[in-house]
Amino acid sequence: MKWSAFLPLFLLPAAFAATKDKDAVREQLIDLAAKGNGLIKLDSKTFDLLTLPSRDWSASIQFTALDRRRRCAPCKEFDPSWNAVAKAWSTAPKEHRDTHFFGTLDFDEGQTVFQKLGLASAPLVYVYPAAEGPRQLPNGKTAPSKYDFSNGFEAEPLANHLSSHTPIPIPYRAPIDWARWATFISGILSLVLTLRFISPILQSRWTWAAITVLTSLTMTGGFMFTRIRGTPYTGPDGSWIAGGYQNQYGQEVQVVALIYGTLSFAFLMLTVIVPYQSSASRQRMQVYLWSAVIMLIYSVLVTIFRLKNRGYPFKLLL
Amino acid sequence: MWSFYTFILLIFGFVSVLDAKSSSGNSVLVILDPARQPDYSIFFNGLKEKGYDLTFRAPKDEAPVLIEDDIPSFAHVILFAPDSKHFGKDVTPQALVQLLSSQTNLLIALGQKQNLVTSLAPEFSLILPPPGSSLVSYFPERKEPPTVVPIDVPSSSKILSSSSSPVWFSGVPFALGNNPLVFPILSAPAEGFAADSEGSTADALFDAADKGGEGLWAGSQLAVAAGFQALGGARATWVGGVELFSDEFAKKEISKGVKSGNQQAAADLAAWTFQESLVLRIDSTTHHLVGTSVPKEHYTTNDVVEYVAQISRFNPSKDKWEPYSGLDDLQLEFTMLDPHIRTALPPVPGSPGKYAVTFRVPDRHGVFKFVVDYKRKGWTHLQSSTTVPVVPPRHDGYPRFLSAAWPYYAGAISTSLGFFLFSAIYLAGDPREGNLRGLRAKSTKAQ
Amino acid sequence: MSTAYPLPTNLSTTTVTNTASLLRIVALGLISAAAIASRLFAVINFESIIHEFDPWFNYRATRVLASQGFYEFWNWFDPTAWYPLGRVVGGTVYPGLMATSGVIYNFLHAFHLPVDIRNICVLLAPGFSALTAWATYMFTKEMKDESAGLLAAAFIGIVPGYISRSVAGSYDNEAIAIFLLMFTFYCWIKALKTGSALFGTLAAVFYFYMVAAWGGYAFITNMIPVHALTLMLMGRFSSRLYVAYCSWYAIGTLSSMQVPFVGFQPVRTSEHMGALGVFGLLQIVAFAQLARSHLSSKQFQNLLTVSVVAMGVVGTFGFIALTYMGWIAPWTGRFYSLWDTGYAKKYIPIIASVSEHQPTAWPSFFMDLQLLIFLFPAGVILCFRELRDEHVFVIIYSVVASYFAGVMVRLMLTLTPVVCVSSAVAFSSLIDTYLDPTQPEGEEESEADSSNGTNTAATPSKKEKAKKPAASTSALNDIVTAATSQSSSKSKSKGIWGLDTRLIVIVNAIGMLSFFVFHCTWVTANAYSSPSVVLASTNPDGSQHIIDDFREAYYWLRQNTPQDAVVMSWWDYGYQIAGMADRPTLVDNNTWNNSKSHIATVGKAMSSSEEVAYPILRKHDVDYVLVIFGGLLGYSGDDINKFLWMVRIAQGVWPDEIQEPNYFTPQGEYRVDDRASSAMKNSLMYKMSYYRFAELFGGNNAMDRVRQQTMPKVGPTLDYLDEAFTSENWIVRIYQVRKEDLLGRDLKSANAFAQGKKKKKSKPVSRRKAIPV
């Protein structure tokens, strides 16, 4: 943690920086930013400098709580993309770079600021427009604007959003995911290599049958719903079945798909296997067995459905 | 809305007796203390001679009522009761505004005291000085008290006949807010200012201005008479002091042998207020394709369209509407959300009252409007909006047999010819050929 | 050969076949009758009325078509929609539906049957559902046999998944589209089997009809090529495939380009590129085949294959290049959102906001397909068992459709037919097996002596023991033989012993089928037969109470407002206002091919304060604003619940004026009571919804029964709008937009003056500085 080393260094000038004119402050901010390659590690004092009422620069500040004790998972998730964007900005041409600053204020270093702004949650991103000077907003608005996390924690949308506040668009470029490509290509290669050996499997219709049936089972089990809505695997109270007709948990997909699978398997046995039995009694036994299975599982299915759809009037054995 | 307005005008114009000079009726209600009535005899007689029939009513009276069953009883109302504290219960600021909304014109005189009139003034965005103050000017040197001020009639005024000599005024000056509907008719002299006591000097005023923060009540940005053209078409005139209309001021001489302009000014004010002067209307608007004469219910993109408006002006002397070609700054807009075309609508030389313009419809389908919106200070507002859809060409309205398309025509024709030839040869061909081909077909099917 | 139950022997085969065909015809007739009848709940419970939203536009368009003829309809420019932009209806509509009912209308009137066009529109869907049943029968007949076909027809006739979009009165494109879908597929399969260009052409013709009828034609456009491609990959290229595909593609594409709305898309957009690519590939492969059949040089053939592959690769890359160069339009967002499921919510909120574009939870699957949903995999397996070309089609169809149905509720419609077909195959093969009277010879004697009770129970058990190992092995063999192919099974005896076994399976099957029927009837009657224009509730005494606010309000508009009064509402109600109130609307349900910014404008007006909204309303000549408010009745589909979508859509265009977070409480809740955020409370939508709502409850605090929140005692006030009409149950509220003030004041202060409030004294703007003398 090399920043702790720097803290006293800039605490001292910060103390009487308030009296100094804002050019000095800007100089100080610039070399702070230079030190933290584009990102200023803030505390309550430097925060006041950065958000000087007479500032002619703009600043975007991340309020976070990275300390392990705070247990802020989203903070940790968001921090890298924030740093990436800040770093990207540090590569902007100098005359632009020095009119917009990126800062990060950790809760443990600026509790007073959090209280002052009445911030209850983290992470947050505020963009402070320039209060005066050429880059002041046309509507003269100086109050900070909040970044909406509805687009998730990725760096891409963040950069796009902040670019509307910086003099020039942030030169952010999404890093190429080498690992992904490597795995992809190696996968292709291995497939090609093993093609010769697995080709009998690939050419067997039953592999494809299995694939087809499994796909349609998962789909009809509502898998896409859980994917798109990102519903949890089980309920908060550990219940595996979600109340309500238009809702479901991840586990229901498995249960329902299993039920469907068993039922159609039973049908298949009755249709395909049983007639080829060479002994009457065993055949009879199987017939009764599978019919019973069908009846039971089907009634279970209907019961589960009644749980989901209260108004459903019908029921089978159960 | 304009059509309703013109309709009203027409109605009044026709039913009014011949010698009436107003374009909107000749019944006038004067709210005035009966005791003061003789003081304004010249003004009222002038009106009577013009053919107005005046009804007098004391402020405190209950009858005749202004509005009966939501229908105004009079075409014009003169409110010459600046100083009376109480009015009949039907005379309220709201009622007066309602009169305006139902095409009744108002001529209102302000006074020193706080009353209904002063509370109504802000609604017309007149900004009155502190109560009790009046216009004071020490120039030019004269024997009258400083609150009786001679005011020159601006030569540029459309409403007041500029030939007349200065006008005696005594009363309250007022500033005008930034409402485009209100405009000064008669401005206070540059040396004049508003002060509460006669003896006060400029310094006292400045002190007051600085202390009270009331702003500066001085100079020619103050008006003593202002006209207000309500959106409905009715007119209201505010005069700072009722004395302007009085016989005393009318007879009072500006200087030796020079009669004051009050009588003329009062008459002009009334004439404008009662919609005698500067009254315009749009008789009709039509639009049609160039070359034809009947209007279409919708136009195709890129049509060339001609728009014609017929405008006439009321002539009080002859008491009739006459075609008027004097407007040289009339504009036509062809708008869908925003004006796609904004062009001048010039008068057609030779045909009086006719304004016409020809333009190409933009290459954009949608519901468009021909909009004429003419608002000039003093003049009646002219507003006309005609909706007409602009549609894309019909499926058979596009050009045919383009030279650019010849390759495609050629391709189609050659292909069909080729097919015909092929089938002809194939059918006429040697049967053995056919068998062989059949066999080969089988073989391919087999494998 | 012994039989499980006696069969009449004195029947000639002709009699049997004739009776069978007669029975088949009767069955089909009955099925069609059932299909039509089960869709009439809506008409019986309510009345013969057009349902929901889109059908109202189709109905209106059909009236134009019927009254003014096809050419006028084709050139119809509707100035009242998307005011003031207008809508070129002829060029932006799939005319198939209207044309169909127009033809029927003229046909009937040619016979002097004066049928009202409305009734034709209402009953079109049920009628076509009967045709769908028939088409499905033909299709399944190609898969297995007539009995399976009949089952499939019966299934599709009454399955809720299809009824949901085709009850009487839901006059939407899907009503006829499913029939066209199935019949096109039937023609395709037929063409593929027989290799006849005639059926290929027929497929093309019905494909054209489909294109003219429904935007979902893209499904066929990609389904058939995928099938052809798979067949080629399976090495099943044949001249039959070649003929069938080429005739279908050439004619189908050319004719589909005649639909104005489609135009040149078939050669310009990515959705159609697959078909083109497969077409090209077919030519290459066909040429290769030809060359191979003529030449014998081994190297040449290798070279040929290489060149074929190379050409394929080149073609693909060429396509990609063209796409990047912009010659070929990339996937449309609507289509794209099927693959990247997160896409729509992020970039095109309008798509995401439509309820029928939500993903499907499994209960909906079961609700719509019931037992078919688990018979369907079994059917697929059976298709794999005898893998003829047409079975490959069903297999592909099932995979693709089940994915799509999982992503979008509305695409359940495309899944339903294949589910019916394949489950019919499964079910009928089950029935076949257990109705077939023949018994296998295998173990007659054991059967015999186990049946007569002379011998002791020990002997059979001993027999069993003796047989055990053999049995286990044989069981394996059974499975393998059964699975792999029939040819071996011919050698082996196949069948069922005894009656009881047959009986239990058949009874079981019949029981399930009848349960299915009960289920379908219940679902249809309760879930899918309400015309969301008229709502129904049950009184405490159980009797039905009709809530008719929508039509009440629309007729008020029709009767009490000038013909050209522009009505603003959220776009869901645009078609209904145009159809029932006959007034111009700002936005309507046709959101695909119109400027999104127009919708965003309405969203902005609704979600911003009166002062901001008023200039927008004036600019668009809006005279009336219509909002749907369910708070009094507990009608949850109201505008406050849709409000966030308006905010989002507006935010997409004016991100710095409208921000979604401002409409939540600091705790991030969506509240409408006194803890609601200020942006929420000042928004036009909120004010119009709750204006004078509190007064309704006298002194007690008002209760919003949808949000379950108690409203503040003093409701919002309106300065720029006047309440014009509120329907009986407050579901529809209509407000009139005020004109500018007579004296040019802003309406707020004008209001204050009218209510007799004193205006604060203002000061003059001092143009001169005071210079003390």
Short mmCIF file of C-alpha atoms in Angstrom, two decimals, chain C residues 119-345:
data_model
loop_
_atom_site.label_atom_id
_atom_site.label_comp_id
_atom_site.label_asym_id
_atom_site.label_seq_id
_atom_site.Cartn_x
_atom_site.Cartn_y
_atom_site.Cartn_z
CA ASN C 119 -68.00 -10.50 -37.68
CA ILE C 120 -65.69 -11.73 -40.41
CA CYS C 121 -62.74 -10.26 -38.55
CA VAL C 122 -63.90 -11.69 -35.24
CA LEU C 123 -64.43 -15.19 -36.58
CA LEU C 124 -61.44 -15.32 -38.91
CA ALA C 125 -59.08 -16.77 -36.32
CA PRO C 126 -61.33 -19.70 -35.33
CA GLY C 127 -61.97 -20.49 -38.96
CA PHE C 128 -58.30 -20.60 -39.74
CA SER C 129 -57.61 -22.68 -36.66
CA ALA C 130 -59.69 -25.40 -38.32
CA LEU C 131 -57.49 -25.10 -41.39
CA THR C 132 -54.44 -25.25 -39.16
CA ALA C 133 -55.69 -28.54 -37.74
CA TRP C 134 -56.02 -29.89 -41.25
CA ALA C 135 -52.55 -28.66 -42.27
CA THR C 136 -51.05 -30.24 -39.17
CA TYR C 137 -52.81 -33.48 -40.07
CA MET C 138 -51.22 -33.45 -43.51
CA PHE C 139 -47.82 -32.59 -42.06
CA THR C 140 -47.87 -35.32 -39.43
CA LYS C 141 -49.17 -37.80 -41.99
CA GLU C 142 -45.87 -37.31 -43.75
CA MET C 143 -44.04 -37.94 -40.48
CA LYS C 144 -45.78 -41.15 -39.49
CA ASP C 145 -49.26 -42.03 -40.64
CA GLU C 146 -52.87 -40.93 -40.65
CA SER C 147 -53.60 -41.89 -37.05
CA ALA C 148 -50.72 -39.76 -35.81
CA GLY C 149 -52.01 -37.03 -38.11
CA LEU C 150 -55.43 -37.14 -36.55
CA LEU C 151 -53.96 -36.98 -33.06
CA ALA C 152 -51.79 -34.02 -34.04
CA ALA C 153 -54.78 -32.27 -35.57
CA ALA C 154 -56.76 -32.83 -32.39
CA PHE C 155 -53.90 -31.53 -30.27
CA ILE C 156 -53.33 -28.36 -32.24
CA GLY C 157 -57.06 -27.85 -32.44
CA ILE C 158 -57.47 -27.37 -28.71
CA VAL C 159 -54.01 -26.75 -27.28
CA PRO C 160 -54.02 -23.46 -25.31
CA GLY C 161 -50.64 -22.44 -26.68
CA TYR C 162 -52.29 -21.79 -30.01
CA ILE C 163 -55.72 -20.77 -28.72
CA SER C 164 -54.07 -17.97 -26.74
CA ARG C 165 -53.48 -16.11 -30.04
CA SER C 166 -56.48 -17.27 -32.02
CA VAL C 167 -59.63 -16.94 -29.94
CA ALA C 168 -62.56 -15.31 -31.67
CA GLY C 169 -61.89 -11.60 -31.78
CA SER C 170 -58.09 -11.67 -31.52
CA TYR C 171 -57.83 -10.53 -35.10
CA ASP C 172 -54.06 -10.57 -35.38
CA ASN C 173 -51.57 -11.72 -37.97
CA GLU C 174 -50.83 -14.88 -36.02
CA ALA C 175 -54.43 -15.92 -36.58
CA ILE C 176 -53.70 -16.96 -40.14
CA ALA C 177 -49.93 -17.18 -39.90
CA ILE C 178 -49.80 -20.52 -38.09
CA PHE C 179 -51.87 -22.21 -40.76
CA LEU C 180 -49.57 -20.80 -43.43
CA LEU C 181 -46.54 -21.88 -41.42
CA MET C 182 -47.72 -25.44 -41.14
CA PHE C 183 -48.90 -25.69 -44.72
CA THR C 184 -45.67 -24.24 -46.09
CA PHE C 185 -43.75 -26.79 -44.08
CA TYR C 186 -46.04 -29.54 -45.34
CA CYS C 187 -45.46 -28.49 -48.94
CA TRP C 188 -41.73 -28.32 -48.28
CA ILE C 189 -41.63 -31.84 -46.83
CA LYS C 190 -43.80 -33.13 -49.64
CA ALA C 191 -41.54 -31.48 -52.21
CA LEU C 192 -38.49 -32.91 -50.48
CA LYS C 193 -39.91 -36.43 -50.43
CA THR C 194 -41.18 -36.49 -53.97
CA GLY C 195 -38.68 -34.09 -55.44
CA SER C 196 -41.50 -32.41 -57.33
CA ALA C 197 -41.06 -28.83 -58.45
CA LEU C 198 -44.84 -28.49 -58.21
CA PHE C 199 -44.87 -28.87 -54.43
CA GLY C 200 -41.78 -26.69 -54.23
CA THR C 201 -43.66 -23.98 -56.08
CA LEU C 202 -46.68 -24.53 -53.86
CA ALA C 203 -44.44 -24.08 -50.83
CA ALA C 204 -43.14 -20.87 -52.40
CA VAL C 205 -46.66 -19.59 -52.99
CA PHE C 206 -47.71 -20.21 -49.42
CA TYR C 207 -44.41 -18.77 -48.26
CA PHE C 208 -45.32 -15.63 -50.14
CA TYR C 209 -48.71 -15.61 -48.44
CA MET C 210 -46.93 -16.02 -45.11
CA VAL C 211 -44.57 -13.14 -45.89
CA ALA C 212 -47.55 -10.99 -46.72
CA ALA C 213 -49.23 -12.02 -43.50
CA TRP C 214 -46.71 -12.02 -40.66
CA GLY C 215 -43.30 -10.66 -39.76
CA GLY C 216 -42.53 -14.09 -38.34
CA TYR C 217 -41.95 -15.40 -41.85
CA ALA C 218 -38.26 -15.03 -41.08
CA PHE C 219 -38.69 -18.28 -39.14
CA ILE C 220 -39.50 -20.18 -42.35
CA THR C 221 -36.83 -18.26 -44.21
CA ASN C 222 -34.22 -19.67 -41.87
CA MET C 223 -35.84 -22.98 -40.94
CA ILE C 224 -35.89 -24.48 -44.43
CA PRO C 225 -32.29 -23.54 -45.30
CA VAL C 226 -31.06 -24.95 -41.99
CA HIS C 227 -32.88 -28.18 -42.81
CA ALA C 228 -31.35 -28.31 -46.28
CA LEU C 229 -27.91 -27.55 -44.92
CA THR C 230 -28.17 -30.25 -42.27
CA LEU C 231 -29.24 -32.78 -44.88
CA MET C 232 -26.23 -31.85 -46.96
CA LEU C 233 -23.92 -32.17 -43.97
CA MET C 234 -25.43 -35.57 -43.30
CA GLY C 235 -24.43 -36.46 -46.83
CA ARG C 236 -28.04 -36.73 -47.90
CA PHE C 237 -27.82 -34.39 -50.84
CA SER C 238 -30.12 -35.57 -53.57
CA SER C 239 -31.64 -34.20 -56.73
CA ARG C 240 -34.94 -34.16 -54.83
CA LEU C 241 -33.48 -31.76 -52.28
CA TYR C 242 -32.01 -29.70 -55.09
CA VAL C 243 -35.27 -29.39 -56.96
CA ALA C 244 -37.34 -28.73 -53.90
CA TYR C 245 -35.07 -26.08 -52.44
CA CYS C 246 -34.31 -24.25 -55.66
CA SER C 247 -37.93 -24.04 -56.72
CA TRP C 248 -38.93 -22.86 -53.27
CA TYR C 249 -36.16 -20.32 -52.88
CA ALA C 250 -36.25 -18.78 -56.34
CA ILE C 251 -39.99 -18.35 -56.60
CA GLY C 252 -40.50 -17.68 -52.90
CA THR C 253 -37.91 -14.93 -52.70
CA LEU C 254 -39.00 -13.21 -55.88
CA SER C 255 -42.63 -13.23 -54.84
CA SER C 256 -41.85 -12.16 -51.28
CA MET C 257 -40.13 -9.08 -52.65
CA GLN C 258 -43.47 -7.99 -54.07
CA VAL C 259 -44.76 -7.16 -50.59
CA PRO C 260 -44.16 -3.40 -50.25
CA PHE C 261 -43.16 -3.65 -46.62
CA VAL C 262 -40.55 -6.32 -47.38
CA GLY C 263 -39.18 -4.84 -50.57
CA PHE C 264 -35.50 -5.58 -51.01
CA GLN C 265 -34.88 -6.99 -47.55
CA PRO C 266 -34.50 -10.56 -48.89
CA VAL C 267 -31.28 -9.53 -50.60
CA ARG C 268 -30.16 -6.81 -48.22
CA THR C 269 -30.62 -8.01 -44.65
CA SER C 270 -28.84 -10.67 -42.66
CA GLU C 271 -32.00 -12.49 -41.65
CA HIS C 272 -32.36 -13.65 -45.24
CA MET C 273 -28.72 -14.27 -46.03
CA GLY C 274 -28.76 -17.84 -44.72
CA ALA C 275 -31.28 -18.86 -47.34
CA LEU C 276 -29.23 -17.22 -50.08
CA GLY C 277 -26.03 -18.86 -48.86
CA VAL C 278 -27.58 -22.32 -48.80
CA PHE C 279 -28.96 -21.70 -52.26
CA GLY C 280 -25.47 -20.93 -53.52
CA LEU C 281 -23.99 -23.91 -51.67
CA LEU C 282 -26.60 -26.18 -53.23
CA GLN C 283 -25.56 -25.05 -56.69
CA ILE C 284 -21.92 -25.78 -55.88
CA VAL C 285 -22.67 -29.20 -54.42
CA ALA C 286 -24.96 -30.05 -57.30
CA PHE C 287 -22.24 -29.12 -59.72
CA ALA C 288 -19.78 -31.23 -57.76
CA GLN C 289 -22.16 -34.18 -57.89
CA LEU C 290 -22.59 -33.76 -61.60
CA ALA C 291 -18.87 -33.58 -62.14
CA ARG C 292 -18.30 -36.60 -59.93
CA SER C 293 -20.91 -38.62 -61.80
CA HIS C 294 -19.09 -37.80 -65.04
CA LEU C 295 -15.48 -37.98 -63.93
CA SER C 296 -13.75 -40.74 -62.06
CA SER C 297 -10.32 -39.29 -61.29
CA LYS C 298 -9.78 -39.58 -57.55
CA GLN C 299 -7.53 -36.54 -57.24
CA PHE C 300 -9.99 -34.51 -59.21
CA GLN C 301 -12.70 -35.37 -56.75
CA ASN C 302 -10.49 -34.38 -53.83
CA LEU C 303 -9.70 -31.15 -55.60
CA LEU C 304 -13.39 -30.71 -56.20
CA THR C 305 -14.28 -31.17 -52.54
CA VAL C 306 -11.49 -28.79 -51.57
CA SER C 307 -12.72 -26.23 -54.06
CA VAL C 308 -16.29 -26.65 -52.80
CA VAL C 309 -15.18 -26.03 -49.23
CA ALA C 310 -13.04 -23.12 -50.39
CA MET C 311 -15.96 -21.58 -52.22
CA GLY C 312 -18.13 -21.97 -49.18
CA VAL C 313 -15.54 -20.23 -47.01
CA VAL C 314 -15.07 -17.47 -49.57
CA GLY C 315 -18.81 -16.97 -49.72
CA THR C 316 -19.06 -16.63 -45.96
CA PHE C 317 -16.24 -14.13 -45.78
CA GLY C 318 -17.69 -12.22 -48.69
CA PHE C 319 -20.95 -11.98 -46.81
CA ILE C 320 -19.21 -10.69 -43.71
CA ALA C 321 -17.29 -8.17 -45.79
CA LEU C 322 -20.49 -6.95 -47.42
CA THR C 323 -22.07 -6.60 -44.01
CA TYR C 324 -19.21 -4.44 -42.79
CA MET C 325 -19.32 -2.37 -45.95
CA GLY C 326 -22.97 -1.76 -45.21
CA TRP C 327 -24.32 -3.40 -48.33
CA ILE C 328 -26.11 -5.92 -46.15
CA ALA C 329 -27.95 -4.60 -43.12
CA PRO C 330 -26.94 -6.39 -39.90
CA TRP C 331 -29.52 -8.11 -37.70
CA THR C 332 -32.38 -5.84 -36.78
CA GLY C 333 -32.45 -5.19 -33.04
CA ARG C 334 -35.67 -7.11 -32.68
CA PHE C 335 -34.07 -10.19 -34.23
CA TYR C 336 -30.76 -9.61 -32.49
CA SER C 337 -32.42 -9.55 -29.08
CA LEU C 338 -33.25 -13.22 -29.60
CA TRP C 339 -29.55 -14.12 -29.45
CA ASP C 340 -28.08 -11.59 -27.04
CA THR C 341 -30.86 -11.61 -24.50
CA GLY C 342 -29.46 -8.67 -22.54
CA TYR C 343 -29.32 -6.55 -25.65
CA ALA C 344 -32.90 -5.31 -25.78
CA LYS C 345 -33.10 -4.10 -22.20
#
